[in-house]
């Protein structure tokens, strides 16, 4: 990526832009705190222009700061969790798992960090949609949370199935952020999140009321379950935001390609560039070689 030197502005954020329009933005960390014992909330100050053009489903590549013992080399992809409450804000919600996110977790409010984006495509919500279903597990809720807000602003009814290890891991308030939705919570701890139980629940919800679209992110098991269920609901669209491991995040390195089947036409597509949002029906779950 070719960039020019960053120019500090009166605001916290400044940016670098290359010929393709991919930009690296220097942002100020405004708020950074634990949400529970695994997830952190990060709020950055960006230009109002940047925040205002970031759409649900898109992501940024975050430069995690090196420390004495942590040296993350590649940037780490993170979905945009929100662009509010005030103008010029970009929010992330992330799971502290490895070198990059542990390094990220050390950033203090008042410090600065670089983010590249916004990258990727967005969730689609048809103009006439009246009711949608979201099935979320784990950090997938961070990716779908902006869609909850978008749907609510358009007056679209939201049903949600939220899956977690146990009630303390659910993050229901972080997902809904004040939106009134019809929520069904399922847990590993009581067996209600098993594939069989969730499939029965999703089938019941889709049979009880017509849903215009189903969205998911965060679990391959749930993705495959929805692909099966949607075979019986041909008029309901399905979209998944894929969380594939990726390096460059802008379509050059091809490390994040996945196989898709578009009406019989098998294609390898880049999750970072053609995605991360894809039709659920197009995802090829298992690849057979030989
Ligand atoms: C488009 C996109 C959006 C994402 N949005 C979010 C988000 O909003 N919040 C969030 O917490 N995470 C999100 N992720 C996953 C996040 O990028 C990884 O958790 C992060 O890169 C791990 O970095 P690490 O150095 O801490 O961990 P590593 O040391 O690299 O790995 C730690 C663990 O995380 C797994 N992991 C690493 N990279 C990925 C990846 N790309 N996808 C899935 N698992 C991975 C590894 O298999 C390992 O188990 C997103 C991923 C993608 C591709």
Coordinates of C-alpha atoms and ligand atoms in Angstrom, one line a residue:
X1 CA 0.0 0.0 0.0
X2 CA 1.4 3.4 -1.0
X3 CA 0.8 6.0 1.6
X4 CA 1.8 9.6 2.2
X5 CA 2.9 11.0 5.6
X6 CA 0.1 11.4 8.1
X7 CA -0.9 15.0 8.8
X8 CA -2.0 15.7 12.3
X9 CA -5.3 17.7 12.5
X10 CA -7.1 19.7 15.1
X11 CA -9.1 16.6 15.7
X12 CA -7.8 13.3 16.9
X13 CA -7.8 11.6 13.6
X14 CA -5.8 12.0 10.4
X15 CA -5.5 9.8 7.4
X16 CA -3.4 8.5 4.6
X17 CA -4.9 7.4 1.3
X18 CA -3.6 5.3 -1.6
X19 CA -4.7 5.3 -5.3
X20 CA -7.4 2.6 -4.7
X21 CA -9.0 4.6 -1.9
X22 CA -7.9 2.3 0.9
X23 CA -6.9 4.6 3.7
X24 CA -4.9 4.3 6.9
X25 CA -6.3 6.5 9.7
X26 CA -4.5 7.6 12.8
X27 CA -7.1 7.7 15.6
X28 CA -7.2 8.6 19.2
X29 CA -8.3 6.0 21.8
X30 CA -11.2 7.6 23.6
X31 CA -12.5 4.7 25.6
X32 CA -11.1 1.2 26.2
X33 CA -12.5 -1.1 28.8
X34 CA -13.4 -4.7 29.7
X35 CA -17.0 -5.7 29.0
X36 CA -16.5 -9.1 30.8
X37 CA -13.6 -11.3 31.5
X38 CA -12.9 -12.0 27.7
X39 CA -14.2 -9.1 25.7
X40 CA -13.0 -5.5 25.4
X41 CA -14.8 -2.4 24.1
X42 CA -12.7 0.1 22.1
X43 CA -13.9 3.5 21.1
X44 CA -11.8 5.6 18.7
X45 CA -12.1 9.2 17.5
X46 CA -12.1 9.3 13.7
X47 CA -13.1 11.9 11.2
X48 CA -16.9 12.3 10.9
X49 CA -16.6 11.5 7.2
X50 CA -15.0 8.1 8.0
X51 CA -17.5 7.1 10.6
X52 CA -20.4 8.3 8.6
X53 CA -19.5 6.2 5.5
X54 CA -18.8 2.9 7.4
X55 CA -21.6 0.4 6.9
X56 CA -22.8 -2.7 8.9
X57 CA -20.7 -5.7 8.1
X58 CA -17.6 -3.8 7.1
X59 CA -14.3 -4.1 8.9
X60 CA -11.0 -2.4 9.6
X61 CA -7.5 -3.8 9.8
X62 CA -6.1 -2.7 13.2
X63 CA -2.4 -2.1 13.9
X64 CA -1.9 -3.7 17.3
X65 CA 0.9 -1.9 19.2
X66 CA 4.1 -3.8 19.8
X67 CA 5.2 -4.1 23.5
X68 CA 8.2 -5.5 25.2
X69 CA 7.1 -9.1 24.9
X70 CA 4.4 -8.9 22.2
X71 CA 5.3 -8.2 18.5
X72 CA 2.2 -8.6 16.3
X73 CA 3.4 -8.3 12.7
X74 CA 0.2 -8.4 10.6
X75 CA -2.8 -6.1 11.1
X76 CA -5.8 -7.8 12.7
X77 CA -9.3 -7.6 11.1
X78 CA -12.1 -6.3 13.3
X79 CA -15.7 -5.6 12.4
X80 CA -17.1 -2.3 13.1
X81 CA -19.3 -2.6 16.2
X82 CA -20.7 0.9 15.9
X83 CA -20.2 4.4 14.7
X84 CA -21.7 6.3 17.6
X85 CA -22.9 7.6 19.9
X86 CA -21.4 11.0 18.8
X87 CA -20.2 11.9 15.3
X88 CA -16.7 10.8 14.4
X89 CA -16.6 7.7 16.5
X90 CA -15.8 4.2 15.5
X91 CA -16.4 1.3 18.0
X92 CA -15.0 -2.2 18.2
X93 CA -15.8 -5.1 20.5
X94 CA -13.2 -7.8 20.5
X95 CA -12.2 -11.1 22.1
X96 CA -8.8 -11.1 23.7
X97 CA -7.4 -14.3 22.2
X98 CA -3.8 -14.1 21.0
X99 CA -0.7 -12.0 20.5
X100 CA -2.5 -9.2 18.5
X101 CA -5.5 -8.7 20.6
X102 CA -3.4 -9.0 23.9
X103 CA -1.2 -6.2 22.5
X104 CA -4.3 -4.2 21.5
X105 CA -5.7 -4.6 25.0
X106 CA -2.8 -2.7 26.4
X107 CA -3.7 0.6 24.7
X108 CA -4.6 3.3 27.1
X109 CA -7.2 6.0 26.5
X110 CA -5.5 9.1 25.1
X111 CA -3.0 7.1 23.0
X112 CA -3.2 6.8 19.3
X113 CA -3.4 3.8 16.9
X114 CA -3.7 3.2 13.1
X115 CA -6.6 1.5 11.4
X116 CA -7.0 0.7 7.7
X117 CA -10.4 0.7 6.1
X118 CA -13.3 0.6 5.9
X119 CA -12.9 -2.7 4.1
X120 CA -15.2 -5.3 2.6
X121 CA -18.9 -5.3 1.6
X122 CA -21.9 -4.8 3.8
X123 CA -25.0 -6.7 4.9
X124 CA -28.0 -6.0 2.6
X125 CA -31.4 -5.2 3.9
X126 CA -34.1 -5.0 1.3
X127 CA -36.1 -1.8 1.3
X128 CA -39.4 -3.6 1.8
X129 CA -38.2 -5.9 4.6
X130 CA -40.5 -6.1 7.6
X131 CA -39.0 -8.8 9.8
X132 CA -35.5 -10.3 10.0
X133 CA -33.9 -13.0 12.1
X134 CA -30.3 -12.9 13.4
X135 CA -28.5 -15.9 14.8
X136 CA -25.4 -14.8 16.7
X137 CA -22.7 -16.6 18.6
X138 CA -19.6 -15.3 20.3
X139 CA -18.0 -12.4 18.8
X140 CA -20.3 -12.6 15.8
X141 CA -22.6 -10.3 17.7
X142 CA -20.1 -7.5 17.3
X143 CA -20.3 -7.8 13.6
X144 CA -24.1 -7.9 13.5
X145 CA -24.8 -5.2 16.2
X146 CA -24.7 -2.3 13.6
X147 CA -27.3 -4.2 11.5
X148 CA -29.6 -4.4 14.6
X149 CA -29.4 -0.6 14.8
X150 CA -29.9 -0.1 11.1
X151 CA -33.0 -2.4 11.0
X152 CA -34.5 -0.6 14.0
X153 CA -34.1 2.8 12.4
X154 CA -36.0 1.5 9.4
X155 CA -38.7 0.0 11.5
X156 CA -37.9 -3.6 10.7
X157 CA -38.8 -6.1 13.4
X158 CA -35.8 -8.0 14.7
X159 CA -35.9 -11.6 16.1
X160 CA -32.7 -12.9 17.5
X161 CA -31.3 -16.2 18.6
X162 CA -28.3 -15.6 20.8
X163 CA -26.0 -18.5 21.6
X164 CA -23.3 -18.6 24.3
X165 CA -21.4 -21.0 26.6
X166 CA -23.3 -19.8 29.6
X167 CA -25.6 -16.9 30.6
X168 CA -22.7 -14.8 31.9
X169 CA -21.1 -14.9 28.4
X170 CA -24.2 -13.8 26.4
X171 CA -23.7 -10.0 26.1
X172 CA -27.3 -9.4 25.2
X173 CA -27.3 -5.7 26.1
X174 CA -24.1 -5.2 24.0
X175 CA -25.8 -6.8 21.0
X176 CA -29.2 -5.0 21.2
X177 CA -27.9 -1.6 22.5
X178 CA -31.4 -0.5 23.5
X179 CA -33.3 -2.0 20.5
X180 CA -36.5 -3.8 21.3
X181 CA -36.2 -7.3 19.8
X182 CA -37.7 -10.7 20.2
X183 CA -34.7 -12.5 21.8
X184 CA -34.2 -16.3 22.3
X185 CA -31.2 -17.2 24.4
X186 CA -29.5 -20.6 24.2
X187 CA -26.6 -22.0 26.1
X188 CA -24.0 -24.8 26.0
X189 CA -24.3 -25.1 29.8
X190 CA -27.9 -26.4 29.6
X191 CA -27.7 -28.1 26.1
X192 CA -30.2 -25.6 24.5
X193 CA -27.5 -24.5 22.0
X194 CA -27.0 -28.0 20.6
X195 CA -27.5 -28.2 16.8
X196 CA -30.7 -30.2 17.2
X197 CA -32.2 -27.8 19.7
X198 CA -31.2 -24.7 17.7
X199 CA -32.4 -26.1 14.4
X200 CA -35.8 -26.8 16.0
X201 CA -36.0 -23.3 17.4
X202 CA -35.0 -21.6 14.1
X203 CA -37.5 -23.7 12.1
X204 CA -40.2 -22.8 14.6
X205 CA -39.5 -19.1 14.3
X206 CA -39.4 -19.2 10.5
X207 CA -42.7 -21.1 10.4
X208 CA -44.5 -18.9 13.0
X209 CA -43.8 -15.6 11.0
X210 CA -42.5 -14.8 7.6
X211 CA -38.9 -13.4 7.8
X212 CA -37.5 -11.5 4.9
X213 CA -33.9 -12.4 5.7
X214 CA -31.7 -14.4 8.1
X215 CA -28.2 -13.2 9.1
X216 CA -25.5 -14.9 11.0
X217 CA -21.8 -14.6 12.0
X218 CA -19.5 -16.3 14.4
X219 CA -20.1 -20.1 14.1
X220 CA -19.6 -22.5 11.3
X221 CA -22.0 -24.9 13.0
X222 CA -24.8 -22.3 12.9
X223 CA -24.0 -21.4 9.3
X224 CA -24.4 -25.0 8.2
X225 CA -27.6 -25.3 10.2
X226 CA -29.1 -22.2 8.6
X227 CA -28.1 -23.4 5.1
X228 CA -30.1 -26.6 5.8
X229 CA -33.1 -24.7 7.2
X230 CA -33.2 -22.2 4.3
X231 CA -33.7 -25.0 1.8
X232 CA -37.3 -25.1 3.1
X233 CA -37.7 -21.3 3.0
X234 CA -36.8 -20.3 -0.6
X235 CA -38.2 -16.7 -0.2
X236 CA -36.1 -15.9 2.8
X237 CA -32.6 -14.4 2.0
X238 CA -29.7 -15.6 4.1
X239 CA -26.4 -13.7 4.7
X240 CA -23.3 -14.7 6.7
X241 CA -20.3 -12.5 7.6
X242 CA -17.3 -14.8 7.4
X243 CA -14.4 -14.6 9.9
X244 CA -11.6 -16.1 7.8
X245 CA -8.0 -15.7 8.9
X246 CA -6.5 -13.0 6.6
X247 CA -3.3 -11.1 6.1
X248 CA -3.5 -8.0 3.9
X249 CA -7.2 -7.5 4.2
X250 CA -7.5 -5.8 0.8
X251 CA -7.5 -8.5 -1.7
X252 CA -3.8 -8.8 -2.6
X253 CA -2.4 -11.8 -0.7
X254 CA -5.3 -14.3 -1.4
X255 CA -4.8 -15.9 2.0
X256 CA -8.5 -15.6 2.9
X257 CA -10.0 -17.3 -0.2
X258 CA -12.9 -19.7 0.4
X259 CA -14.9 -21.8 -2.0
X260 CA -18.4 -20.7 -2.9
X261 CA -21.0 -22.3 -5.2
X262 CA -23.1 -19.6 -7.0
X263 CA -25.9 -21.6 -8.6
X264 CA -23.6 -24.4 -9.7
X265 CA -20.7 -22.2 -10.6
X266 CA -17.8 -23.0 -8.1
X267 CA -15.6 -20.0 -7.4
X268 CA -12.8 -19.2 -5.0
X269 CA -13.6 -15.7 -3.6
X270 CA -11.6 -13.5 -1.2
X271 CA -13.4 -13.0 2.1
X272 CA -11.7 -9.6 2.6
X273 CA -12.7 -8.2 -0.8
X274 CA -15.8 -10.0 -2.2
X275 CA -16.9 -10.5 1.4
X276 CA -16.9 -10.7 4.3
X277 CA -20.7 -10.9 3.8
X278 CA -21.9 -13.7 1.5
X279 CA -25.2 -15.5 0.7
X280 CA -25.6 -18.3 3.2
X281 CA -26.7 -20.6 0.4
X282 CA -23.4 -20.1 -1.6
X283 CA -21.0 -21.2 1.2
X284 CA -19.4 -24.6 0.5
X285 CA -19.0 -26.1 3.9
X286 CA -16.6 -29.0 3.3
X287 CA -14.1 -29.1 0.4
X288 CA -13.4 -32.5 -1.0
X289 CA -10.0 -33.0 -2.7
X290 CA -9.0 -35.9 -5.0
Ligands
LIG1 C1 -13.7 -9.7 8.8 C2 -13.4 -10.1 10.2 C3 -14.0 -9.5 11.2 C4 -13.7 -9.8 12.5 N1 -14.3 -9.1 13.6 C5 -14.0 -9.4 14.8 C6 -14.6 -8.7 15.9 O1 -15.4 -7.8 15.7 N2 -14.2 -9.0 17.1 C7 -13.3 -10.0 17.4 O2 -13.0 -10.3 18.6 N3 -12.7 -10.7 16.4 C8 -13.0 -10.4 15.1 N4 -12.4 -11.2 14.1 C9 -11.4 -12.2 14.5 C10 -10.1 -11.5 14.8 O3 -9.6 -10.9 13.7 C11 -9.1 -12.5 15.4 O4 -9.6 -13.0 16.6 C12 -7.8 -11.8 15.7 O5 -7.2 -11.5 14.5 C13 -6.9 -12.7 16.5 O6 -5.7 -12.1 16.6 P1 -4.7 -12.5 17.7 O7 -3.3 -12.1 17.3 O8 -5.1 -12.0 19.1 O9 -4.8 -14.0 17.8 P2 -3.9 -15.1 17.1 O10 -2.7 -15.4 18.0 O11 -3.7 -14.8 15.7 O12 -5.0 -16.3 17.2 C14 -5.7 -16.5 18.4 C15 -6.9 -17.4 18.1 O13 -7.8 -16.7 17.2 C16 -8.0 -17.4 16.1 N5 -8.0 -16.5 14.9 C17 -7.0 -15.7 14.5 N6 -7.4 -15.0 13.4 C18 -8.7 -15.3 13.2 C19 -9.7 -14.8 12.3 N7 -9.4 -14.0 11.3 N8 -10.9 -15.3 12.4 C20 -11.2 -16.2 13.3 N9 -10.4 -16.7 14.2 C21 -9.1 -16.2 14.2 C22 -6.9 -18.4 16.0 O14 -7.3 -19.6 15.3 C23 -6.6 -18.7 17.4 O15 -7.4 -19.7 18.0 C24 -12.7 -10.8 12.8 C25 -12.1 -11.5 11.7 C26 -12.5 -11.2 10.4 C27 -11.8 -11.9 9.3

